[in-house]
Amino acid sequence: MKNTALTDIHVKTGAKMVPFAGYNMPVQYAGINAEHETVRKAVGVFDVSHMGEFILKGENALDLIQRVTSNDAAKLYDGKVQYSCLPNENGGIVDDLLVYRIDEKTYMLVVNASNIEKDWDWISKYNTNGVDMKNISDRTSLLAIQGPKAAEALQSLTEVDLVSMEYYTFKKGTFAGVENVLISATGYTGAGGFEIYFENQYAEQIWDAIFKAGEPFGIKPIGLGARDTLRLEMGFCLYGNDIDDNTSPLEAGLGWVTKFNKEFTNAEALQAQKQAGVSRKLVGFEMIDRGIPRHDYVIVDADGNTIGKVTSGTQSPSLQKAIGMGYVDTAFAKEGTEIYISIRDNKIKAQIVKPPFYK
């Protein structure tokens, strides 16, 4: 099991630690519902240093990114971030990722923890024009500070004007006395906030400074449990649950990051799939009857015929109702359609709704 630079602090803080993507990670501190509410109403800090970071540099860096990702990275400018996918050769997804344009010849890719090695090998396979690739994952720490009070809680720590930062942009600057920190306004919670990337050696210094500055705003440490309920309320995909090597970006509702104005891995087959129409779709649903949908539960129609499968589900802390996502046959994907989740051999009624669940 790998540790992050902050593992000892999590243990001392009383976090419940679990294995996740090969790392020893905090799943909760005070409890998932309390932590969820902290992020929705105030500000919370996630240690997400298990995520992977690659630097791609050189004349052909953009060309390589264009060939391996589905979105159009040519639209990026310095300081802009883009959500994208790495399509595989059989219509599925190697991973979903963020692409940061640092300058015209330098990019940072942020990938999922469980896929670091897989993604590195995949991109390397297409690196036929000498792009300088560096995997900086093991030396990089990443904190996500999320919630409506994030900007005011952090502003005293940096000269970067946080309030004026647009969604999906980033800046480099001094943060908590540490130079060359990358501050990004992305987020996986729908509650607003920032990601802070820095070298491991500064982890405790930056962690302590954030909690001191954020104290008047009710800042709290948040575990992976609440990260999952927060992202699910927004209808954000989790790799390994909602998307994987066998799900096409078009089935997953990621057509908006699949741009056919350029050549990329499997573009031809995906374009044919777009023209023909997909046979199943990733949908959101709310439970009408009592019951909590879980990953891999079967979805059936009124007659009990299998029409799909649950990929993510939970009792939503903000909405006080059970919600989920799953793939269903396209005929059942329309908003308002009644479906049934098979829970312990009982048909539990649900209804297709359009994410985000939390508005």
XYZ file of C-alpha atoms in Angstrom:
359
model
C 0.000 0.000 0.000
C 1.305 3.439 -0.904
C 0.879 6.386 1.459
C 0.412 10.032 0.521
C 2.618 12.689 2.129
C -0.293 13.384 4.521
C -1.205 9.836 5.614
C 0.251 10.315 9.128
C -1.826 13.475 9.596
C -5.021 11.657 8.554
C -4.324 8.854 11.034
C -3.584 11.365 13.842
C -6.795 13.253 12.965
C -8.758 10.053 13.547
C -9.633 9.274 9.933
C -10.933 5.826 9.058
C -8.367 4.602 6.531
C -9.127 2.182 3.671
C -7.189 0.759 0.696
C -8.136 2.649 -2.475
C -6.406 2.339 -5.871
C -3.285 0.957 -4.154
C -3.157 3.799 -1.608
C -3.956 4.023 2.091
C -6.688 6.708 1.978
C -9.058 8.420 4.440
C -12.664 7.358 3.709
C -14.183 9.477 6.505
C -13.368 11.538 9.598
C -16.544 12.745 11.363
C -18.926 10.736 9.151
C -19.928 10.848 5.489
C -23.190 12.817 5.885
C -21.629 15.490 8.121
C -18.664 15.859 5.766
C -20.966 16.016 2.730
C -22.907 18.858 4.364
C -19.684 20.714 5.243
C -18.725 20.817 1.540
C -22.212 21.820 0.350
C -22.542 24.636 2.938
C -19.039 25.749 3.931
C -15.624 24.344 2.939
C -13.814 21.017 3.162
C -10.385 19.646 2.232
C -9.789 16.374 0.374
C -6.361 14.787 0.103
C -6.432 13.454 -3.464
C -2.666 13.038 -3.833
C -3.258 9.507 -5.135
C -4.254 10.990 -8.523
C -1.683 10.765 -11.340
C 0.094 13.655 -13.063
C 2.071 13.443 -16.320
C 4.000 16.299 -17.952
C 4.142 16.204 -21.767
C 6.624 18.595 -23.335
C 7.979 19.428 -26.769
C 7.088 20.500 -30.307
C 4.771 17.510 -30.756
C 3.115 17.476 -27.311
C -0.202 18.849 -28.603
C -0.161 16.451 -31.567
C 0.229 13.470 -29.195
C -2.597 14.708 -26.940
C -4.823 15.210 -29.980
C -4.185 11.649 -31.136
C -4.896 9.949 -27.786
C -7.737 12.096 -26.361
C -11.303 12.533 -27.595
C -11.720 16.260 -26.892
C -10.136 18.992 -29.032
C -7.070 20.153 -27.087
C -6.248 22.688 -29.836
C -8.921 24.892 -28.226
C -6.864 25.200 -25.038
C -4.895 28.346 -24.188
C -2.301 28.930 -21.458
C -4.006 28.533 -18.076
C -7.010 26.586 -19.442
C -8.104 23.082 -18.369
C -10.154 20.582 -20.384
C -12.046 17.415 -19.429
C -11.412 14.577 -21.876
C -11.245 10.797 -22.445
C -8.598 8.378 -23.630
C -10.598 6.136 -26.000
C -9.315 2.592 -26.515
C -9.272 0.677 -29.806
C -12.509 -1.280 -29.134
C -14.932 1.550 -28.446
C -14.361 1.780 -24.670
C -12.493 4.227 -22.449
C -8.942 3.742 -21.114
C -9.563 6.586 -18.632
C -11.101 10.011 -18.223
C -8.678 12.823 -17.466
C -7.975 16.543 -17.246
C -5.643 18.277 -19.721
C -3.854 21.441 -18.502
C -2.137 23.708 -21.030
C 0.856 25.243 -19.217
C 2.269 26.759 -22.418
C 2.251 26.048 -26.145
C 4.665 23.122 -25.764
C 3.939 21.980 -22.182
C 0.877 20.155 -20.892
C -0.074 18.393 -17.669
C -2.442 15.412 -17.757
C -4.239 14.454 -14.542
C -5.410 10.829 -14.521
C -7.191 8.475 -12.132
C -5.101 6.812 -9.420
C -6.054 3.264 -10.383
C -5.032 3.884 -14.010
C -1.661 5.646 -13.661
C 0.427 2.782 -15.076
C -2.190 1.789 -17.671
C -2.527 5.395 -18.944
C 1.236 5.941 -19.014
C 1.741 2.784 -21.108
C -1.164 3.702 -23.384
C 0.058 7.248 -24.130
C 3.682 6.037 -24.464
C 2.549 3.570 -27.141
C 1.417 6.498 -29.321
C 4.437 8.693 -28.521
C 6.129 8.149 -31.870
C 7.429 11.716 -32.348
C 9.746 12.165 -29.371
C 7.514 14.000 -26.890
C 9.312 14.329 -23.533
C 7.051 12.526 -21.015
C 7.518 12.699 -17.245
C 5.408 10.868 -14.666
C 5.468 13.201 -11.641
C 2.684 11.389 -9.748
C 4.828 10.067 -6.882
C 6.354 13.438 -6.070
C 3.175 15.521 -6.424
C 0.616 16.207 -3.705
C -2.893 17.368 -4.548
C -5.482 18.903 -2.244
C -9.042 19.715 -3.328
C -10.549 22.531 -1.273
C -14.250 22.498 -2.077
C -17.345 24.413 -1.005
C -18.983 27.849 -1.306
C -16.529 29.380 1.207
C -13.381 27.976 -0.463
C -12.221 31.250 -2.060
C -12.527 33.351 1.100
C -11.014 30.593 3.254
C -7.894 30.427 1.042
C -7.473 34.009 -0.186
C -5.129 35.098 2.634
C -2.643 32.391 1.548
C -2.004 33.634 -2.003
C -1.700 36.742 -4.189
C -3.691 34.944 -6.926
C -7.181 36.480 -7.064
C -9.230 33.354 -6.399
C -12.700 34.896 -6.734
C -12.000 36.047 -10.301
C -10.746 32.645 -11.484
C -13.071 31.125 -14.077
C -14.223 27.499 -13.929
C -11.702 25.157 -15.572
C -8.775 27.595 -15.503
C -5.577 27.568 -13.438
C -2.772 29.872 -12.318
C 0.667 29.339 -10.860
C 1.741 31.398 -7.884
C 2.939 31.463 -4.291
C 0.623 29.671 -1.882
C 1.155 29.456 1.897
C 4.717 30.703 1.361
C 5.501 27.996 -1.225
C 6.440 29.135 -4.739
C 5.293 27.620 -8.035
C 2.083 26.074 -6.690
C -0.519 25.302 -9.362
C -3.987 26.520 -8.310
C -6.839 25.168 -10.402
C -10.572 25.989 -10.362
C -11.972 22.620 -11.398
C -13.688 20.304 -8.906
C -15.603 17.063 -8.561
C -18.278 18.122 -6.069
C -20.409 20.773 -7.798
C -19.828 22.991 -4.749
C -17.105 25.182 -6.276
C -13.521 25.381 -5.079
C -9.925 24.769 -6.019
C -7.272 22.115 -6.498
C -3.777 22.843 -5.256
C -0.826 20.931 -6.812
C 2.594 21.075 -5.112
C 5.669 18.974 -4.289
C 5.326 16.411 -1.482
C 7.918 18.130 0.725
C 5.525 21.047 1.326
C 2.472 18.898 2.138
C 2.328 19.390 5.914
C 3.185 23.099 5.668
C 0.382 23.709 3.165
C -2.129 21.464 4.995
C -1.525 23.303 8.293
C -1.728 26.739 6.635
C -5.045 25.871 4.945
C -6.631 24.722 8.196
C -5.383 27.781 10.089
C -6.648 30.191 7.388
C -9.923 28.297 7.013
C -10.752 27.982 10.709
C -13.087 31.034 10.799
C -14.990 29.492 7.853
C -15.592 26.112 9.497
C -13.090 24.217 7.344
C -12.934 20.430 7.895
C -11.032 17.455 6.433
C -13.214 15.341 4.125
C -12.811 11.684 3.127
C -13.415 9.736 -0.066
C -16.868 8.618 1.132
C -18.319 12.129 0.903
C -16.398 12.748 -2.330
C -18.406 9.887 -3.828
C -21.828 11.103 -2.606
C -21.037 14.680 -3.712
C -19.964 13.673 -7.241
C -22.957 11.356 -7.599
C -25.397 14.179 -6.730
C -23.874 16.049 -9.708
C -24.072 13.035 -12.043
C -20.276 13.032 -12.518
C -18.858 9.721 -13.776
C -16.485 7.629 -11.664
C -14.026 5.515 -13.646
C -14.433 1.836 -12.822
C -18.112 2.350 -11.953
C -19.875 4.452 -14.606
C -17.239 4.282 -17.338
C -14.587 1.690 -18.127
C -12.826 -0.199 -20.928
C -16.175 -1.506 -22.201
C -18.278 1.692 -22.158
C -18.214 4.067 -25.090
C -18.040 7.825 -24.408
C -21.238 8.183 -26.469
C -23.125 5.645 -24.335
C -21.839 7.452 -21.231
C -23.225 10.836 -22.342
C -19.718 12.115 -23.048
C -20.431 13.064 -26.660
C -19.627 16.651 -25.625
C -15.961 15.671 -25.120
C -15.838 13.537 -28.284
C -14.899 15.828 -31.179
C -14.794 14.433 -34.701
C -13.015 17.443 -36.260
C -9.682 15.634 -35.691
C -8.168 12.151 -35.861
C -7.939 10.256 -32.568
C -7.899 6.635 -31.380
C -10.945 4.762 -32.713
C -12.555 7.992 -33.995
C -13.931 6.276 -37.087
C -15.763 3.561 -35.129
C -17.114 6.091 -32.619
C -18.360 8.314 -35.435
C -20.147 5.311 -36.969
C -21.671 4.571 -33.557
C -22.852 8.187 -33.306
C -24.525 7.963 -36.715
C -26.144 4.593 -36.027
C -27.226 5.561 -32.504
C -26.272 3.762 -29.293
C -28.192 0.736 -28.007
C -27.816 1.695 -24.342
C -27.334 4.925 -22.415
C -26.031 6.006 -19.037
C -28.964 7.608 -17.184
C -29.717 9.100 -13.811
C -32.645 7.852 -11.748
C -34.375 8.611 -8.442
C -36.002 5.908 -6.361
C -39.788 6.204 -5.980
C -40.158 3.212 -3.647
C -37.914 2.668 -0.627
C -34.572 1.060 -1.348
C -30.975 2.035 -2.063
C -29.552 1.105 -5.481
C -26.024 -0.310 -5.432
C -23.314 -0.923 -8.051
C -24.175 -3.930 -10.279
C -27.838 -4.240 -9.195
C -29.956 -5.318 -12.163
C -32.435 -2.842 -13.719
C -35.681 -4.375 -15.049
C -38.882 -3.250 -16.773
C -42.442 -3.636 -15.422
C -42.520 -7.261 -16.635
C -39.244 -8.120 -14.922
C -37.148 -8.232 -18.119
C -33.529 -7.136 -17.639
C -32.946 -3.767 -19.322
C -29.729 -2.623 -17.688
C -27.463 -2.358 -14.672
C -26.788 0.124 -11.852
C -23.291 1.645 -11.956
C -23.491 4.004 -8.930
C -26.076 4.520 -6.214
C -26.496 6.076 -2.781
C -28.847 7.725 -0.334
C -28.321 11.391 -1.277
C -27.494 13.393 1.887
C -28.607 16.707 0.294
C -31.868 15.426 -1.208
C -32.781 12.841 1.450
C -33.696 10.344 -1.245
C -31.995 7.433 -2.994
C -30.419 8.216 -6.366
C -28.352 6.320 -8.880
C -26.867 6.044 -12.344
C -26.836 3.087 -14.671
C -26.935 1.878 -18.248
C -30.341 1.049 -19.709
C -31.562 0.029 -23.159
C -32.113 3.250 -25.141
C -35.892 2.655 -25.289
C -36.011 3.197 -21.490
C -33.635 6.187 -21.326
C -36.218 8.968 -21.693
C -36.736 11.319 -18.751
C -39.796 10.339 -16.713
C -39.680 6.651 -17.708
C -40.457 4.266 -14.850
C -37.908 1.508 -14.277
C -37.363 -1.008 -11.478
C -34.231 -1.861 -9.530
C -33.968 -5.497 -8.512
C -33.077 -5.414 -4.800
C -33.007 -8.827 -3.089
C -35.347 -10.224 -5.748
C -37.871 -7.395 -5.244
C -38.772 -4.940 -8.016
C -38.268 -1.463 -6.496
C -39.740 1.386 -8.555
C -37.576 4.282 -9.799
C -37.846 7.044 -12.407
C -35.375 8.311 -14.995
C -34.297 11.906 -14.234
C -31.764 14.195 -15.851
C -28.614 14.836 -13.753
C -27.475 16.816 -11.894
C -29.712 15.491 -9.127
C -28.644 18.370 -6.864
C -29.481 21.714 -8.454
